[in-house]
CSV table of C-alpha atoms in Angstrom, one decimal:
chain,number,residue,atom,x,y,z
A,1,MET,CA,-37.0,-0.6,14.7
A,2,GLN,CA,-34.5,0.3,12.3
A,3,MET,CA,-31.2,1.9,13.6
A,4,ARG,CA,-30.3,5.3,12.0
A,5,LEU,CA,-26.8,5.2,11.0
A,6,ALA,CA,-24.4,8.3,10.4
A,7,ALA,CA,-24.5,9.7,6.9
A,8,ARG,CA,-20.9,9.2,6.6
A,9,VAL,CA,-21.2,5.5,6.6
A,10,GLY,CA,-23.3,5.6,3.2
A,11,GLN,CA,-20.8,7.7,1.6
A,12,VAL,CA,-18.0,5.1,2.0
A,13,ASN,CA,-17.7,2.0,-0.4
A,14,PRO,CA,-16.8,-1.4,1.2
A,15,SER,CA,-13.5,-3.0,0.4
A,16,LEU,CA,-13.8,-5.1,-2.7
A,17,THR,CA,-10.5,-6.6,-2.0
A,18,LEU,CA,-11.9,-8.1,1.2
A,19,ALA,CA,-15.2,-9.2,-0.1
A,20,ILE,CA,-13.6,-11.1,-2.9
A,21,ASP,CA,-11.0,-12.7,-0.6
A,22,SER,CA,-13.9,-13.7,1.7
A,23,LYS,CA,-15.7,-15.3,-1.1
A,24,ALA,CA,-12.6,-17.0,-2.4
A,25,LYS,CA,-12.0,-18.4,1.1
A,26,ALA,CA,-15.5,-19.7,1.4
A,27,MET,CA,-15.2,-21.7,-1.9
A,28,LYS,CA,-12.0,-23.2,-0.7
A,29,ALA,CA,-13.6,-24.1,2.6
A,30,GLU,CA,-16.3,-25.9,0.5
A,31,GLY,CA,-13.5,-27.9,-1.3
A,32,ALA,CA,-13.0,-25.8,-4.4
A,33,ASP,CA,-9.4,-25.8,-5.9
A,34,VAL,CA,-9.0,-21.8,-5.7
A,35,CYS,CA,-5.9,-19.8,-6.9
A,36,ASN,CA,-6.1,-16.7,-5.0
A,37,PHE,CA,-4.2,-13.7,-6.4
A,38,SER,CA,-6.1,-11.1,-4.2
A,39,VAL,CA,-4.1,-11.1,-1.2
A,40,GLY,CA,-1.7,-8.2,-0.7
A,41,GLU,CA,0.7,-9.9,1.8
A,42,PRO,CA,4.0,-11.8,1.6
A,43,ASP,CA,3.4,-15.6,1.8
A,44,PHE,CA,6.5,-16.0,4.1
A,45,PRO,CA,6.5,-16.4,7.7
A,46,THR,CA,7.6,-13.6,10.0
A,47,PRO,CA,11.5,-14.2,10.5
A,48,ALA,CA,12.3,-16.3,13.5
A,49,HIS,CA,14.5,-13.6,15.3
A,50,ILE,CA,11.4,-11.2,15.3
A,51,ARG,CA,9.0,-13.6,16.3
A,52,GLN,CA,11.6,-14.6,19.3
A,53,ALA,CA,12.0,-10.8,20.3
A,54,ALA,CA,8.1,-10.6,20.7
A,55,THR,CA,8.1,-13.9,22.6
A,56,ASP,CA,11.0,-12.6,24.9
A,57,ALA,CA,9.0,-9.4,25.6
A,58,LEU,CA,6.0,-11.2,26.4
A,59,GLU,CA,7.9,-13.4,28.9
A,60,ALA,CA,9.5,-10.3,30.3
A,61,GLY,CA,5.9,-8.9,31.2
A,62,LYS,CA,5.6,-6.2,28.3
A,63,THR,CA,1.9,-6.9,28.4
A,64,ARG,CA,0.6,-3.6,29.9
A,65,TYR,CA,-0.5,-0.2,28.5
A,66,GLY,CA,2.2,1.8,26.7
A,67,ALA,CA,2.6,5.3,25.5
A,68,VAL,CA,0.0,6.2,22.8
A,69,ALA,CA,2.6,7.3,20.4
A,70,GLY,CA,4.6,4.1,20.8
A,71,GLU,CA,7.5,2.6,22.7
A,72,MET,CA,10.3,5.2,22.8
A,73,LYS,CA,12.8,2.7,21.7
A,74,LEU,CA,10.9,1.7,18.6
A,75,ARG,CA,10.3,5.5,17.8
A,76,GLN,CA,14.0,6.1,18.1
A,77,ALA,CA,14.7,3.0,15.9
A,78,ILE,CA,12.1,4.2,13.2
A,79,ALA,CA,13.8,7.7,13.3
A,80,GLN,CA,17.3,6.2,13.0
A,81,LYS,CA,16.1,4.2,10.0
A,82,LEU,CA,14.6,7.2,8.2
A,83,GLN,CA,17.8,9.0,8.8
A,84,THR,CA,20.2,6.6,7.6
A,85,GLU,CA,18.3,4.7,4.9
A,86,ASN,CA,16.1,7.6,3.6
A,87,GLY,CA,18.1,10.7,4.3
A,88,LEU,CA,15.1,12.2,6.4
A,89,CYS,CA,16.1,14.1,9.5
A,90,TYR,CA,13.4,12.9,11.9
A,91,GLY,CA,13.8,12.4,15.7
A,92,ALA,CA,11.8,10.2,18.0
A,93,GLU,CA,9.3,13.2,18.7
A,94,ASN,CA,8.5,13.2,14.8
A,95,ILE,CA,7.3,9.6,15.0
A,96,ILE,CA,3.9,7.9,16.1
A,97,VAL,CA,3.5,4.1,16.1
A,98,THR,CA,0.1,3.0,14.7
A,99,ASN,CA,-2.0,-0.2,14.2
A,100,GLY,CA,-0.7,-0.8,10.9
A,101,GLY,CA,0.2,1.6,7.9
A,102,LYS,CA,-3.4,2.0,7.1
A,103,HIS,CA,-4.2,3.4,10.6
A,104,SER,CA,-1.2,5.9,10.1
A,105,LEU,CA,-3.0,7.3,7.2
A,106,TYR,CA,-6.4,7.3,8.8
A,107,ASN,CA,-5.0,9.3,11.9
A,108,LEU,CA,-3.5,11.9,9.4
A,109,MET,CA,-6.7,12.4,7.5
A,110,MET,CA,-8.6,12.7,10.8
A,111,ALA,CA,-6.1,15.3,12.3
A,112,THR,CA,-5.7,17.5,8.9
A,113,ILE,CA,-8.6,17.2,6.6
A,114,GLN,CA,-12.0,18.9,7.3
A,115,PRO,CA,-15.1,19.9,4.9
A,116,GLY,CA,-13.9,21.8,1.9
A,117,ASP,CA,-10.4,20.5,1.8
A,118,GLU,CA,-9.4,18.6,-1.2
A,119,VAL,CA,-6.7,15.7,-1.4
A,120,ILE,CA,-5.2,14.9,-4.9
A,121,ILE,CA,-5.0,11.1,-5.5
A,122,PRO,CA,-3.5,9.6,-8.5
A,123,ALA,CA,-5.4,6.6,-10.0
A,124,PRO,CA,-5.0,3.7,-10.0
A,125,TYR,CA,-4.7,4.3,-6.4
A,126,TRP,CA,-4.9,2.2,-3.0
A,127,LEU,CA,-8.7,1.7,-2.5
A,128,SER,CA,-8.8,3.1,1.1
A,129,TYR,CA,-7.2,6.5,0.3
A,130,PRO,CA,-10.5,8.3,-1.2
A,131,GLU,CA,-12.5,6.7,1.4
A,132,MET,CA,-10.5,8.0,4.4
A,133,VAL,CA,-10.6,11.3,2.9
A,134,THR,CA,-14.5,11.0,2.5
A,135,LEU,CA,-14.7,9.9,6.3
A,136,ALA,CA,-12.9,13.0,7.3
A,137,GLY,CA,-15.2,15.2,5.4
A,138,GLY,CA,-12.8,16.1,2.7
A,139,THR,CA,-13.1,15.7,-1.1
A,140,PRO,CA,-10.9,13.2,-3.0
A,141,VAL,CA,-9.6,14.7,-6.2
A,142,ILE,CA,-8.8,11.6,-8.5
A,143,VAL,CA,-6.2,12.3,-11.4
A,144,GLN,CA,-6.3,9.5,-13.8
A,145,THR,CA,-3.2,8.0,-15.2
A,146,ASP,CA,-2.6,5.3,-17.7
A,147,GLU,CA,0.1,3.1,-19.2
A,148,SER,CA,1.6,6.0,-21.4
A,149,THR,CA,3.1,7.4,-18.2
A,150,LYS,CA,3.5,3.8,-16.4
A,151,PHE,CA,0.5,4.9,-14.3
A,152,LYS,CA,2.6,7.8,-12.7
A,153,ILE,CA,1.2,11.3,-12.3
A,154,THR,CA,3.1,13.8,-14.1
A,155,PRO,CA,4.1,17.3,-12.6
A,156,GLU,CA,1.8,18.9,-15.3
A,157,GLN,CA,-1.1,16.9,-14.1
A,158,LEU,CA,-0.5,17.6,-10.5
A,159,GLN,CA,-0.4,21.4,-11.2
A,160,GLN,CA,-3.7,21.2,-13.1
A,161,ALA,CA,-5.4,19.6,-10.2
A,162,ILE,CA,-4.4,22.1,-7.5
A,163,THR,CA,-6.9,24.6,-6.6
A,164,PRO,CA,-7.2,27.0,-3.5
A,165,ASN,CA,-8.9,24.2,-1.6
A,166,THR,CA,-6.0,21.7,-2.1
A,167,ARG,CA,-4.9,20.5,1.3
A,168,LEU,CA,-2.8,17.3,0.4
A,169,PHE,CA,-1.2,15.4,-2.2
A,170,VAL,CA,-0.9,11.5,-1.8
A,171,LEU,CA,2.1,9.8,-3.4
A,172,ASN,CA,2.6,6.0,-3.3
A,173,SER,CA,5.8,4.7,-4.4
A,174,PRO,CA,6.3,1.8,-5.1
A,175,SER,CA,2.7,1.7,-6.0
A,176,ASN,CA,-0.3,-0.4,-4.8
A,177,PRO,CA,-2.0,-1.6,-7.2
A,178,THR,CA,0.5,-0.9,-10.3
A,179,GLY,CA,3.8,-1.9,-8.8
A,180,MET,CA,5.2,1.1,-10.4
A,181,VAL,CA,8.1,3.0,-8.9
A,182,TYR,CA,8.7,6.9,-9.4
A,183,ALA,CA,12.4,7.4,-10.5
A,184,PRO,CA,14.4,9.9,-8.6
A,185,ASP,CA,14.1,12.6,-11.2
A,186,GLU,CA,10.3,12.1,-11.3
A,187,VAL,CA,10.1,12.5,-7.6
A,188,ARG,CA,12.3,15.8,-7.7
A,189,ALA,CA,9.9,17.2,-10.5
A,190,LEU,CA,6.8,16.6,-8.3
A,191,ALA,CA,8.6,18.0,-5.2
A,192,LYS,CA,9.1,21.1,-7.1
A,193,VAL,CA,5.3,21.5,-7.7
A,194,VAL,CA,4.6,20.8,-4.1
A,195,VAL,CA,7.0,23.5,-2.9
A,196,GLU,CA,5.8,26.2,-5.5
A,197,ASN,CA,2.2,25.6,-4.5
A,198,ASP,CA,2.9,25.2,-0.6
A,199,LEU,CA,1.2,22.0,-0.5
A,200,TYR,CA,1.5,19.1,2.1
A,201,VAL,CA,2.3,15.6,0.5
A,202,VAL,CA,1.9,12.1,2.3
A,203,SER,CA,4.5,9.6,1.0
A,204,ASP,CA,3.3,6.1,1.4
A,205,GLU,CA,6.4,4.2,1.3
A,206,ILE,CA,5.4,0.9,2.8
A,207,TYR,CA,6.7,-1.0,-0.4
A,208,GLU,CA,10.0,0.8,-0.5
A,209,LYS,CA,12.2,-2.3,0.0
A,210,LEU,CA,10.6,-4.3,-2.7
A,211,LEU,CA,12.4,-3.1,-5.8
A,212,TYR,CA,13.5,-4.9,-9.1
A,213,ASP,CA,15.7,-4.2,-12.0
A,214,GLY,CA,17.8,-1.7,-10.3
A,215,ALA,CA,14.9,0.6,-9.4
A,216,GLU,CA,15.8,3.2,-6.9
A,217,HIS,CA,13.4,4.5,-4.1
A,218,LEU,CA,13.8,8.3,-3.3
A,219,SER,CA,11.7,9.6,-0.6
A,220,ILE,CA,10.3,12.9,-1.6
A,221,GLY,CA,11.1,14.6,1.7
A,222,ALA,CA,14.8,13.9,1.0
A,223,VAL,CA,14.7,16.1,-2.2
A,224,SER,CA,15.2,19.6,-0.3
A,225,PRO,CA,14.8,21.1,3.0
A,226,GLU,CA,11.7,22.9,1.7
A,227,VAL,CA,9.9,19.9,0.6
A,228,PHE,CA,11.0,18.0,3.7
A,229,GLU,CA,8.9,20.6,5.9
A,230,ARG,CA,5.9,19.7,3.7
A,231,THR,CA,6.4,15.9,3.7
A,232,ILE,CA,4.5,13.3,5.9
A,233,VAL,CA,5.7,9.7,5.7
A,234,SER,CA,3.5,6.6,6.1
A,235,SER,CA,5.0,3.0,6.4
A,236,GLY,CA,5.0,0.0,8.3
A,237,PHE,CA,6.6,-3.5,8.8
A,238,ALA,CA,3.8,-5.7,7.1
A,239,LYS,CA,5.3,-5.9,3.7
A,240,ALA,CA,9.2,-6.0,4.0
A,241,TYR,CA,9.2,-8.1,7.1
A,242,ALA,CA,6.1,-10.2,6.5
A,243,MET,CA,4.3,-8.9,9.5
A,244,THR,CA,0.9,-8.1,8.2
A,245,GLY,CA,-0.8,-9.6,11.2
A,246,TRP,CA,1.2,-7.7,13.6
A,247,ARG,CA,-0.5,-4.4,12.9
A,248,ILE,CA,2.4,-2.2,13.4
A,249,GLY,CA,2.8,0.9,11.2
A,250,PHE,CA,4.2,4.5,11.6
A,251,LEU,CA,3.9,8.1,10.6
A,252,ALA,CA,6.7,10.5,10.5
A,253,ALA,CA,5.8,14.2,10.3
A,254,PRO,CA,6.3,17.6,12.0
A,255,VAL,CA,5.9,17.5,15.8
A,256,GLU,CA,2.7,19.5,15.8
A,257,LEU,CA,1.1,16.8,13.4
A,258,ILE,CA,2.3,14.0,15.6
A,259,ARG,CA,1.0,15.5,18.6
A,260,ALA,CA,-2.5,16.0,16.8
A,261,CYS,CA,-2.4,12.3,15.6
A,262,SER,CA,-1.6,11.0,19.0
A,263,LEU,CA,-4.6,13.0,20.4
A,264,VAL,CA,-6.8,11.2,17.8
A,265,GLN,CA,-5.2,7.8,18.5
A,266,GLY,CA,-5.7,8.3,22.3
A,267,HIS,CA,-9.1,8.4,22.0
A,268,SER,CA,-9.4,5.5,19.4
A,269,THR,CA,-7.1,2.6,19.8
A,270,SER,CA,-4.5,4.1,22.3
A,271,ASN,CA,-1.1,2.2,22.1
A,272,VAL,CA,-0.2,-0.5,19.7
A,273,CYS,CA,0.1,-4.1,21.2
A,274,THR,CA,3.2,-3.5,23.6
A,275,PHE,CA,5.1,-6.7,23.2
A,276,ALA,CA,4.6,-6.7,19.4
A,277,GLN,CA,6.6,-3.3,19.2
A,278,TYR,CA,9.6,-5.3,20.5
A,279,GLY,CA,9.4,-7.5,17.5
A,280,ALA,CA,9.4,-4.4,15.3
A,281,ILE,CA,12.6,-2.9,17.2
A,282,THR,CA,14.4,-6.2,16.2
A,283,ALA,CA,13.0,-6.2,12.6
A,284,LEU,CA,14.9,-2.8,12.2
A,285,GLU,CA,18.0,-3.5,14.4
A,286,GLY,CA,18.6,-7.3,13.6
A,287,SER,CA,19.5,-9.0,10.3
A,288,GLN,CA,18.1,-7.7,7.0
A,289,ASP,CA,19.1,-10.8,5.1
A,290,PHE,CA,15.6,-12.1,4.8
A,291,ILE,CA,14.4,-9.2,2.9
A,292,GLN,CA,16.7,-10.1,0.1
A,293,ASP,CA,15.8,-13.7,0.2
A,294,MET,CA,12.1,-12.7,-0.1
A,295,LEU,CA,12.8,-10.1,-2.8
A,296,GLN,CA,14.8,-12.8,-4.9
A,297,ALA,CA,11.7,-15.1,-4.7
A,298,PHE,CA,9.3,-12.2,-5.5
A,299,ALA,CA,11.6,-11.2,-8.5
A,300,GLN,CA,11.2,-14.9,-10.0
A,301,ARG,CA,7.7,-14.9,-9.6
A,302,ARG,CA,7.2,-11.6,-11.2
A,303,LYS,CA,9.1,-12.7,-14.5
A,304,LEU,CA,7.1,-15.9,-14.5
A,305,MET,CA,3.7,-14.2,-14.2
A,306,LEU,CA,4.7,-11.6,-16.7
A,307,GLY,CA,5.7,-14.4,-19.1
A,308,TYR,CA,2.4,-16.1,-18.9
A,309,LEU,CA,0.4,-12.6,-19.4
A,310,ASN,CA,2.6,-11.7,-22.3
A,311,ASP,CA,1.2,-14.9,-24.1
A,312,ILE,CA,-2.3,-14.4,-23.4
A,313,PRO,CA,-4.1,-12.9,-26.4
A,314,GLY,CA,-6.2,-9.7,-25.5
A,315,ILE,CA,-4.3,-9.0,-22.4
A,316,THR,CA,-1.4,-6.2,-22.2
A,317,CYS,CA,0.6,-5.7,-19.0
A,318,ALA,CA,3.0,-2.8,-18.3
A,319,GLU,CA,5.9,-4.3,-16.5
A,320,PRO,CA,6.4,-2.9,-13.0
A,321,ASN,CA,9.4,-2.6,-11.0
A,322,GLY,CA,8.4,-2.6,-7.3
A,323,ALA,CA,5.9,-4.1,-4.7
A,324,PHE,CA,4.2,-7.5,-5.7
A,325,TYR,CA,1.5,-6.6,-8.0
A,326,LEU,CA,0.7,-6.7,-11.7
A,327,LEU,CA,-2.1,-4.6,-13.3
A,328,PRO,CA,-3.0,-6.2,-16.7
A,329,ASN,CA,-5.2,-4.4,-19.1
A,330,ILE,CA,-8.5,-6.3,-20.0
A,331,LYS,CA,-10.2,-3.7,-22.1
A,332,ARG,CA,-10.0,-6.0,-25.3
A,333,THR,CA,-12.2,-8.7,-23.6
A,334,GLY,CA,-15.1,-6.2,-23.6
A,335,MET,CA,-15.8,-6.9,-19.9
A,336,LYS,CA,-15.9,-4.5,-17.0
A,337,SER,CA,-13.4,-5.4,-14.2
A,338,ILE,CA,-16.1,-6.7,-11.7
A,339,GLU,CA,-17.9,-8.8,-14.2
A,340,PHE,CA,-14.3,-10.1,-15.5
A,341,CYS,CA,-13.2,-11.0,-12.0
A,342,GLU,CA,-16.5,-12.7,-10.9
A,343,ALA,CA,-16.8,-14.8,-14.2
A,344,LEU,CA,-13.2,-15.9,-13.8
A,345,LEU,CA,-13.9,-17.0,-10.1
A,346,GLU,CA,-16.9,-18.8,-11.0
A,347,GLU,CA,-15.6,-20.5,-14.2
A,348,GLN,CA,-11.8,-21.2,-13.4
A,349,GLN,CA,-11.7,-20.6,-9.6
A,350,ALA,CA,-9.2,-18.0,-10.0
A,351,VAL,CA,-9.2,-14.9,-7.8
A,352,MET,CA,-8.2,-11.3,-9.0
A,353,VAL,CA,-9.3,-7.8,-7.8
A,354,PRO,CA,-11.3,-5.8,-9.9
A,355,GLY,CA,-9.6,-2.6,-11.3
A,356,ILE,CA,-12.5,-0.3,-10.4
A,357,ALA,CA,-11.8,-0.8,-6.9
A,358,PHE,CA,-8.6,1.2,-7.5
A,359,GLY,CA,-10.2,3.6,-9.9
A,360,SER,CA,-9.5,2.0,-13.1
A,361,ASP,CA,-12.2,-0.2,-14.5
A,362,GLY,CA,-10.4,-1.6,-17.4
A,363,TYR,CA,-7.7,-3.4,-15.4
A,364,VAL,CA,-7.5,-6.2,-12.8
A,365,ARG,CA,-4.9,-6.5,-9.9
A,366,ILE,CA,-2.9,-9.7,-9.6
A,367,SER,CA,-0.6,-10.3,-6.7
A,368,TYR,CA,2.3,-12.5,-7.0
A,369,ALA,CA,2.9,-12.9,-3.4
A,370,THR,CA,2.1,-16.7,-3.8
A,371,ASP,CA,3.9,-19.8,-4.8
A,372,THR,CA,5.0,-20.7,-8.3
A,373,ASP,CA,2.7,-23.7,-8.7
A,374,THR,CA,-0.4,-21.6,-7.8
A,375,ILE,CA,1.0,-18.9,-10.5
A,376,LYS,CA,1.3,-21.6,-13.2
A,377,LYS,CA,-1.9,-23.2,-12.5
A,378,GLY,CA,-3.7,-19.8,-12.3
A,379,MET,CA,-2.3,-18.2,-15.3
A,380,GLU,CA,-3.3,-21.2,-17.2
A,381,ARG,CA,-6.9,-20.8,-16.1
A,382,LEU,CA,-6.6,-17.1,-17.0
A,383,ASP,CA,-5.5,-17.9,-20.5
A,384,LYS,CA,-8.3,-20.5,-21.1
A,385,PHE,CA,-10.7,-18.0,-19.6
A,386,VAL,CA,-9.6,-15.0,-21.8
A,387,ARG,CA,-9.5,-17.2,-25.1
A,388,SER,CA,-13.1,-18.2,-24.4
A,389,ARG,CA,-14.1,-14.5,-24.5
A,390,LEU,CA,-12.3,-13.6,-27.8
């Protein structure tokens, strides 16, 4: 007897990044020498002082159920960080702690989007944005960008995409998968459109601390009081503090929305792991030196990988100034992104993510959150693969 599944499941695409990473790990387990550039996480251990704080909390008995919205001390620390670093006037009541940044966005969609609502998403996009909108019953409105604007949506494109059904605009800077960062003036121009059209904007800022070449991060909510009222900030500890497995994210928003998200979370996951939250408190309040050390390593790897890519015939790559991804253009190979990545994996044991997963089929995403030896070896394999196709 076949079980009947909800129709919403059939409307959602599986994660290509997870599928490819799983295949690569299986090959590696069988003894293959795999160069994996698919993983979107720092290859550094969580800093020792953060690990120790969680250990101390565990030993102190912080093992019981906690408040659904998060430990008050952590919510206060997040609010303080947003005030001092981002110019966003939030209090603890404006914060909910979630099971990773992804969960904060899922809560948001469940609490705000209903059938008939449209959500504007620039492409290339993080692959879960449109799927979350679909699960909530809404309609993703994809706005395609390209190298001519450094993969950034323009105010004119945003304005053209707005309809009476538009509920939300998704802004991700620094971006996954492009690594591009919206300059302050670009953020201000988008904020003007948001206010004029009375939209809400969710600003995904999880890569905000990973910036290169003097790039500056400006949270859209800091542009003016008018746009602040319409801003929802999603972020977390995974990228800047190498805490991917800890699953601690947060959402900052007007109090009524935080209450709604707490209601959703209260009937799904309840509170985030209690003792892990004490590690997050220390991440915010303790030494930040680790971030600069990690950023320096990423900057060197980014330069190394770009150098290799620029020497491969048939490949072009816009230079990003944030996160730890590159999005090279593979159109001259004549191959679609899935075909390209599958053949590259089979022939050269190098793993990249097809651009179609991010709404842009003529590209592949490469993560440089890996060691330099793997970068050198993998880029040489990519060079050999592409030259065989030209």
